[in-house]
C-alpha positions as a LaTeX table, in Angstrom:
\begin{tabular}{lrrr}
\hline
Residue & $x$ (\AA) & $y$ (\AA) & $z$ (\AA) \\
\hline
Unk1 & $-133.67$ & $-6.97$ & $-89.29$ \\
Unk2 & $-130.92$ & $-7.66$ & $-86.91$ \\
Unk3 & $-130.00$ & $-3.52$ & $-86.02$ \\
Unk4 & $-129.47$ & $-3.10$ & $-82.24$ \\
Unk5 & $-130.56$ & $-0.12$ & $-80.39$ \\
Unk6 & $-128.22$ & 2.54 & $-78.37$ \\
Unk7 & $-125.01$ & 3.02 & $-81.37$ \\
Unk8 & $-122.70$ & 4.57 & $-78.75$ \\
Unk9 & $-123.17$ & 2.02 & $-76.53$ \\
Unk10 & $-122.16$ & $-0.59$ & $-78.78$ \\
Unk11 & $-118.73$ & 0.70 & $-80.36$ \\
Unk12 & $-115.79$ & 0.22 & $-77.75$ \\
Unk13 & $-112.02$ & 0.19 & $-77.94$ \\
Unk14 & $-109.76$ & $-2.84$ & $-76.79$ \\
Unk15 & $-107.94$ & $-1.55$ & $-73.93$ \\
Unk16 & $-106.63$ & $-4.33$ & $-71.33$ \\
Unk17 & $-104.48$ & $-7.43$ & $-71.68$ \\
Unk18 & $-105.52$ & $-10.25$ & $-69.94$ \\
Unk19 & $-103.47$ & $-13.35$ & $-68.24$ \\
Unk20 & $-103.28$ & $-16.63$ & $-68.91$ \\
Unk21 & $-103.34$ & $-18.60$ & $-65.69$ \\
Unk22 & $-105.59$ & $-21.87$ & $-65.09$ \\
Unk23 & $-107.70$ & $-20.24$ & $-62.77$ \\
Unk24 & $-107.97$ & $-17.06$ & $-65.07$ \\
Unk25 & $-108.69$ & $-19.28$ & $-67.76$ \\
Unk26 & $-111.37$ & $-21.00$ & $-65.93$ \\
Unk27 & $-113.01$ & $-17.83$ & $-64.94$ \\
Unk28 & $-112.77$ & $-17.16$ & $-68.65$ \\
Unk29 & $-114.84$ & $-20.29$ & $-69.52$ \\
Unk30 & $-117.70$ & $-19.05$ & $-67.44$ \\
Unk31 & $-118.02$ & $-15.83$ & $-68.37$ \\
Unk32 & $-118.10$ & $-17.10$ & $-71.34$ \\
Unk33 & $-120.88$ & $-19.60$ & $-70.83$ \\
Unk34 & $-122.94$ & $-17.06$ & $-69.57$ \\
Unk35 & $-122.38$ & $-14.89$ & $-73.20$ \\
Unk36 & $-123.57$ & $-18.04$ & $-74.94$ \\
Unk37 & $-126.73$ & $-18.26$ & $-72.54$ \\
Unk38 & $-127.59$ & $-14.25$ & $-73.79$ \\
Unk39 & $-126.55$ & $-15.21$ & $-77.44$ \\
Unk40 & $-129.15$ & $-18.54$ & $-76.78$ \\
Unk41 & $-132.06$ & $-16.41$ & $-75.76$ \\
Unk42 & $-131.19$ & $-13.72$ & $-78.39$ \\
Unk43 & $-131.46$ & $-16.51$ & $-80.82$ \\
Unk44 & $-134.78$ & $-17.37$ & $-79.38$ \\
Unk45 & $-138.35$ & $-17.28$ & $-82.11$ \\
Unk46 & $-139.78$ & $-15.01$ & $-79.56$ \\
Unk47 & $-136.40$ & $-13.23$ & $-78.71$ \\
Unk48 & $-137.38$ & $-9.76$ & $-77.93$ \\
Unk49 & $-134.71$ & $-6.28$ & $-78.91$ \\
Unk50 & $-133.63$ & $-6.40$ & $-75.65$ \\
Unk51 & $-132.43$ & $-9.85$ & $-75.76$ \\
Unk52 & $-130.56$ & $-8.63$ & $-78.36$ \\
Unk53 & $-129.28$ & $-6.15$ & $-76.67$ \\
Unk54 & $-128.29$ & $-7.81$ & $-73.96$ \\
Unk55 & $-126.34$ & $-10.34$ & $-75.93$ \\
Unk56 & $-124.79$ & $-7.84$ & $-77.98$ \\
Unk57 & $-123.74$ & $-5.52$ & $-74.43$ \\
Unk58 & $-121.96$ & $-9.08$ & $-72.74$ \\
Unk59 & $-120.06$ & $-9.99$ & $-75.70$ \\
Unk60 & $-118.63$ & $-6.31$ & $-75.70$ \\
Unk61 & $-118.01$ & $-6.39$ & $-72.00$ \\
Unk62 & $-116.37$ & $-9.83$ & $-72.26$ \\
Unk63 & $-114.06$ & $-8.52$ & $-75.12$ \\
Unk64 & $-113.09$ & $-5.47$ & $-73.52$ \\
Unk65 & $-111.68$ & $-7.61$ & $-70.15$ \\
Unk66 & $-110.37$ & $-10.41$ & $-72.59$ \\
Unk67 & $-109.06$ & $-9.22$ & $-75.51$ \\
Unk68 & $-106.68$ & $-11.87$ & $-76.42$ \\
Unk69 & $-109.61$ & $-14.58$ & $-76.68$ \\
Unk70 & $-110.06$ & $-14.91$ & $-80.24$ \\
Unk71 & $-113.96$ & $-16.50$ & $-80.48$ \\
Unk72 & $-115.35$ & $-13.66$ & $-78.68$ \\
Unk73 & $-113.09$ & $-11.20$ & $-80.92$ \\
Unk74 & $-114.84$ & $-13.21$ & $-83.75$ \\
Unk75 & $-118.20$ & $-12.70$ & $-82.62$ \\
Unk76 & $-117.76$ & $-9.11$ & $-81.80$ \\
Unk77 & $-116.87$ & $-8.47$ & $-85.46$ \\
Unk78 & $-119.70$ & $-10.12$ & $-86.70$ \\
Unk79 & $-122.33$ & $-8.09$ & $-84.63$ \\
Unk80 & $-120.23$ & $-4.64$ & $-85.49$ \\
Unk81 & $-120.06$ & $-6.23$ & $-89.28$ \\
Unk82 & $-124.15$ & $-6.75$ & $-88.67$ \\
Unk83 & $-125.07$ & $-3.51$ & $-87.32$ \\
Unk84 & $-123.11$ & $-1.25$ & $-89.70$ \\
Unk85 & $-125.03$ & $-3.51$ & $-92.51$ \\
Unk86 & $-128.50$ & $-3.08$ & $-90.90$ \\
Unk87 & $-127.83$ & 0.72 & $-90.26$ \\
Unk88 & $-126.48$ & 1.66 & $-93.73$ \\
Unk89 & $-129.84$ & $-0.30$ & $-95.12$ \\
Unk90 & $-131.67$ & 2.09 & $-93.54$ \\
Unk91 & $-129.83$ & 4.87 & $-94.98$ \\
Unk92 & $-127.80$ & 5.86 & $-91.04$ \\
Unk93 & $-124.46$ & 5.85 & $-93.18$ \\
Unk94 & $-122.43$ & 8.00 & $-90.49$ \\
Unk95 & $-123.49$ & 5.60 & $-87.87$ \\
Unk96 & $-122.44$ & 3.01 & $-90.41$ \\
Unk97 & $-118.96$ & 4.19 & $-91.13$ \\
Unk98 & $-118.12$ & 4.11 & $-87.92$ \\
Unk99 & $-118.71$ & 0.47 & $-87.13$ \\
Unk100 & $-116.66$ & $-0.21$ & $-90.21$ \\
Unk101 & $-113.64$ & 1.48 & $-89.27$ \\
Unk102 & $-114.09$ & 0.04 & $-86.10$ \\
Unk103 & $-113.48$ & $-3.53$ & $-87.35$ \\
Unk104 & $-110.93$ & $-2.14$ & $-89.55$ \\
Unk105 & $-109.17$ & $-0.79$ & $-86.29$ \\
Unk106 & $-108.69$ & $-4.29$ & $-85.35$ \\
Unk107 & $-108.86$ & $-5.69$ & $-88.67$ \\
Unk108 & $-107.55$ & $-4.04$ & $-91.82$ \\
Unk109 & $-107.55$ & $-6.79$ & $-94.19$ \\
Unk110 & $-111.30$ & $-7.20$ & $-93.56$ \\
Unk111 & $-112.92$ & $-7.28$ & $-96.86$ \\
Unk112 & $-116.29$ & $-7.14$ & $-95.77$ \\
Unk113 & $-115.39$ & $-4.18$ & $-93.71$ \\
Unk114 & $-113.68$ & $-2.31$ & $-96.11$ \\
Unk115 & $-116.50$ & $-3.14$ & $-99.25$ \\
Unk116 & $-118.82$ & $-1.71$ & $-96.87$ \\
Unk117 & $-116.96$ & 1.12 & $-95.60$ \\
Unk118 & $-116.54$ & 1.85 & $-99.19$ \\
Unk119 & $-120.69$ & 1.85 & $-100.31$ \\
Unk120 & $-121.21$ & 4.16 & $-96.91$ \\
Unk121 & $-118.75$ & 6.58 & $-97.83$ \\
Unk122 & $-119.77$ & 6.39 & $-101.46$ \\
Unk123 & $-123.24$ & 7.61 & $-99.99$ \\
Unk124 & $-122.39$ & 10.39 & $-98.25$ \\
Unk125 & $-122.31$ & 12.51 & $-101.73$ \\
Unk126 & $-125.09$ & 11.49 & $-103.95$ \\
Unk127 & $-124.42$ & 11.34 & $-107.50$ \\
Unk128 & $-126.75$ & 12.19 & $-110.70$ \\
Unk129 & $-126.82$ & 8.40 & $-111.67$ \\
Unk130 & $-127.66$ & 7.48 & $-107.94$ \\
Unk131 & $-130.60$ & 10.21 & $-107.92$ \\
Unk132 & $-131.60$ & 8.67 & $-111.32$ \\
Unk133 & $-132.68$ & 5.61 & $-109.90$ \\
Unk134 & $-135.44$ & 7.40 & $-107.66$ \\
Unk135 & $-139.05$ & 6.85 & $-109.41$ \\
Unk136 & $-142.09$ & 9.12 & $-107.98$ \\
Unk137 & $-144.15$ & 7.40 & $-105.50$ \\
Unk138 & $-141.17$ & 5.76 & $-103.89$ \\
Unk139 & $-141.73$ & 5.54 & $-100.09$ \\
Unk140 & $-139.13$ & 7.19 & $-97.77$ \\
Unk141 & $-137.86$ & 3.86 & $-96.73$ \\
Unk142 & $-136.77$ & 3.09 & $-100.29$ \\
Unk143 & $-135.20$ & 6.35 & $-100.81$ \\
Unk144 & $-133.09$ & 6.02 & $-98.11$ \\
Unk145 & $-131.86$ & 2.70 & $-99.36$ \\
Unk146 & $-130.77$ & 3.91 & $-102.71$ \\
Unk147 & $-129.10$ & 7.53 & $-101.35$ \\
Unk148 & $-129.29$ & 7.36 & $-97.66$ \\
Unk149 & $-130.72$ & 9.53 & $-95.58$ \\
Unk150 & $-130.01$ & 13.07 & $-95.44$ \\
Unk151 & $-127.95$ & 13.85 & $-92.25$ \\
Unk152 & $-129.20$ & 15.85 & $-89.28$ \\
Unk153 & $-131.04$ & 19.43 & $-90.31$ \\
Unk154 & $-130.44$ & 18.62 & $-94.26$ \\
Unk155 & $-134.35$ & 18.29 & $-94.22$ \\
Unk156 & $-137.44$ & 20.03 & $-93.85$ \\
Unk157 & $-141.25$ & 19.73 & $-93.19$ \\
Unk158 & $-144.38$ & 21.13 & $-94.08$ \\
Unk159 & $-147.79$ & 20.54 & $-92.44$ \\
Unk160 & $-150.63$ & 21.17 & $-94.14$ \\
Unk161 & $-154.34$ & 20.67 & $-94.76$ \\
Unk162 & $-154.09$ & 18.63 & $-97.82$ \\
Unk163 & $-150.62$ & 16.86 & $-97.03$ \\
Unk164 & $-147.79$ & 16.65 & $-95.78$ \\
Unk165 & $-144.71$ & 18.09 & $-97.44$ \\
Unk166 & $-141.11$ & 17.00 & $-96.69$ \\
Unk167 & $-137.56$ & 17.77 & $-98.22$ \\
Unk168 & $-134.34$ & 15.86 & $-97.89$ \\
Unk169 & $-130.94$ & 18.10 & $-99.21$ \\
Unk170 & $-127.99$ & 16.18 & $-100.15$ \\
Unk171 & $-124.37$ & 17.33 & $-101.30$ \\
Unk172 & $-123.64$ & 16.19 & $-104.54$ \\
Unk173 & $-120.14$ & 15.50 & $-106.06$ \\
Unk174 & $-119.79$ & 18.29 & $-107.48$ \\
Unk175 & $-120.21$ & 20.65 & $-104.54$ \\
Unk176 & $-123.71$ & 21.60 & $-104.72$ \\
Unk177 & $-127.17$ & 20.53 & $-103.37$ \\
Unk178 & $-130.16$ & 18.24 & $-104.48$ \\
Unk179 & $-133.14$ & 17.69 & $-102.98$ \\
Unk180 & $-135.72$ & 14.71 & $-103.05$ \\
Unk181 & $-139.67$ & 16.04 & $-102.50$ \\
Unk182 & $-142.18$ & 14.16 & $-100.48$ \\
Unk183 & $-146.19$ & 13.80 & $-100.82$ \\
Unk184 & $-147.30$ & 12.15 & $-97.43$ \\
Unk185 & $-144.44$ & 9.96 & $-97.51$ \\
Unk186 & $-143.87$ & 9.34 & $-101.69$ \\
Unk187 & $-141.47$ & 10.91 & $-103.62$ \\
Unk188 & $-142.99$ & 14.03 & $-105.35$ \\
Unk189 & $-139.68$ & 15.13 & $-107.54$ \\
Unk190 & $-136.62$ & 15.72 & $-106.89$ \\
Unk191 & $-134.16$ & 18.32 & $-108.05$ \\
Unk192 & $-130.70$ & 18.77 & $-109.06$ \\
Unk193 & $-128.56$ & 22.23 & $-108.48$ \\
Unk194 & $-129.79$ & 23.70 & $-111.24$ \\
Unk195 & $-133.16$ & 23.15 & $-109.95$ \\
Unk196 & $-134.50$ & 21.51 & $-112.65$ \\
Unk197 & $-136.69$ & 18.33 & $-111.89$ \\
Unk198 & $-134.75$ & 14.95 & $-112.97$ \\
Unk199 & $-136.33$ & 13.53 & $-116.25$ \\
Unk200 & $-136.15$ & 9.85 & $-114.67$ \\
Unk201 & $-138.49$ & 10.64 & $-112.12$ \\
Unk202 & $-141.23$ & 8.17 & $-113.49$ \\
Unk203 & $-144.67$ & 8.97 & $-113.79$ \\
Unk204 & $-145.15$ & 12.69 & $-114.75$ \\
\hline
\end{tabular}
């Protein structure tokens, strides 16, 4: 997984124009080398997150002080395009959304961007045919890629001697709340608003 670390950090507004004289432009070129030396050891079999990091942080910088040069505005895209992907996998949908709209900001005809955008969005409110695709004894991890993860305080946990207990609430289309149950980390049930437990949950 490519997700970097620190989402504020990584989201940033173009804000400067910059000139176009020979010795500007040559300044350019080695800032720009030295990008491509993070983006080499990023790259690297044994590259670590903050490698990564690193990379991801200079190509930001460089964009924000030259704006107008197109292969780094390329390359920022991607790793926005590449994070909002690896965080909405992982059910982080807000986070998600707004990398999207931040390519879209510079970028409205970008498809990928806008598909994406679209799914994240789509998340937010989980529908009965999207809770119908949970089975019981689904791990956390897989939940969260089919409906996302609840957002902050829309869950709850229970400690005790035999398990643990957890609860994730979701709005639902219609204006009302489900809830997915966890056994030590497996789906237990889940629930719609009328509180009755979903027939597709597999293995009762």
């Amino acid at each position: 997984m490519r997700v970097f670390p620190v989402v504020s950090a990584v989201i940033a507004s173009v804000a400067i124009a910059c000139g176009g004289s020979p010795s500007q432009q040559a300044d350019h070129q080695d800032e720009w080398r030295t990008v491509l030396q993070h983006k080499q050891a990023a790259a690297a079999p044994d590259a670590s997150t903050q490698h990564k990091q690193v990379y991801a942080d200079s190509v930001r910088a460089f964009v924000q002080k030259h704006p107008n040069h197109g292969r780094a505005r390329e390359v920022w895209q991607r790793i926005q395009l590449e994070f909002a992907d690896d965080l909405a996998a992982v059910g982080r949908n807000h986070d998600a959304i707004r990398f999207y709209r931040a390519v879209l900001t510079h970028d409205e005809t970008n498809e990928k961007a806008r598909l994406g955008l679209a799914t994240a969005v789509d998340r937010l409110a989980v529908s009965r045919d999207k809770l119908q695709l949970l089975a019981k004894g689904m791990s956390q991890r897989q939940v969260a890629g089919i409906i996302g993860k609840p957002m902050p305080g829309w869950s709850a946990r229970t400690d005790r001697s035999e398990a643990r207990f957890e609860a994730w609430y979701y709005r639902t289309r219609s204006g009302s709340v489900a809830a997915v149950y966890f056994r030590d980390g497996k789906v237990l049930a889940a629930e719609e608003a009328s509180n009755a437990q979903l027939a597709s949950l597999r293995g009762n």
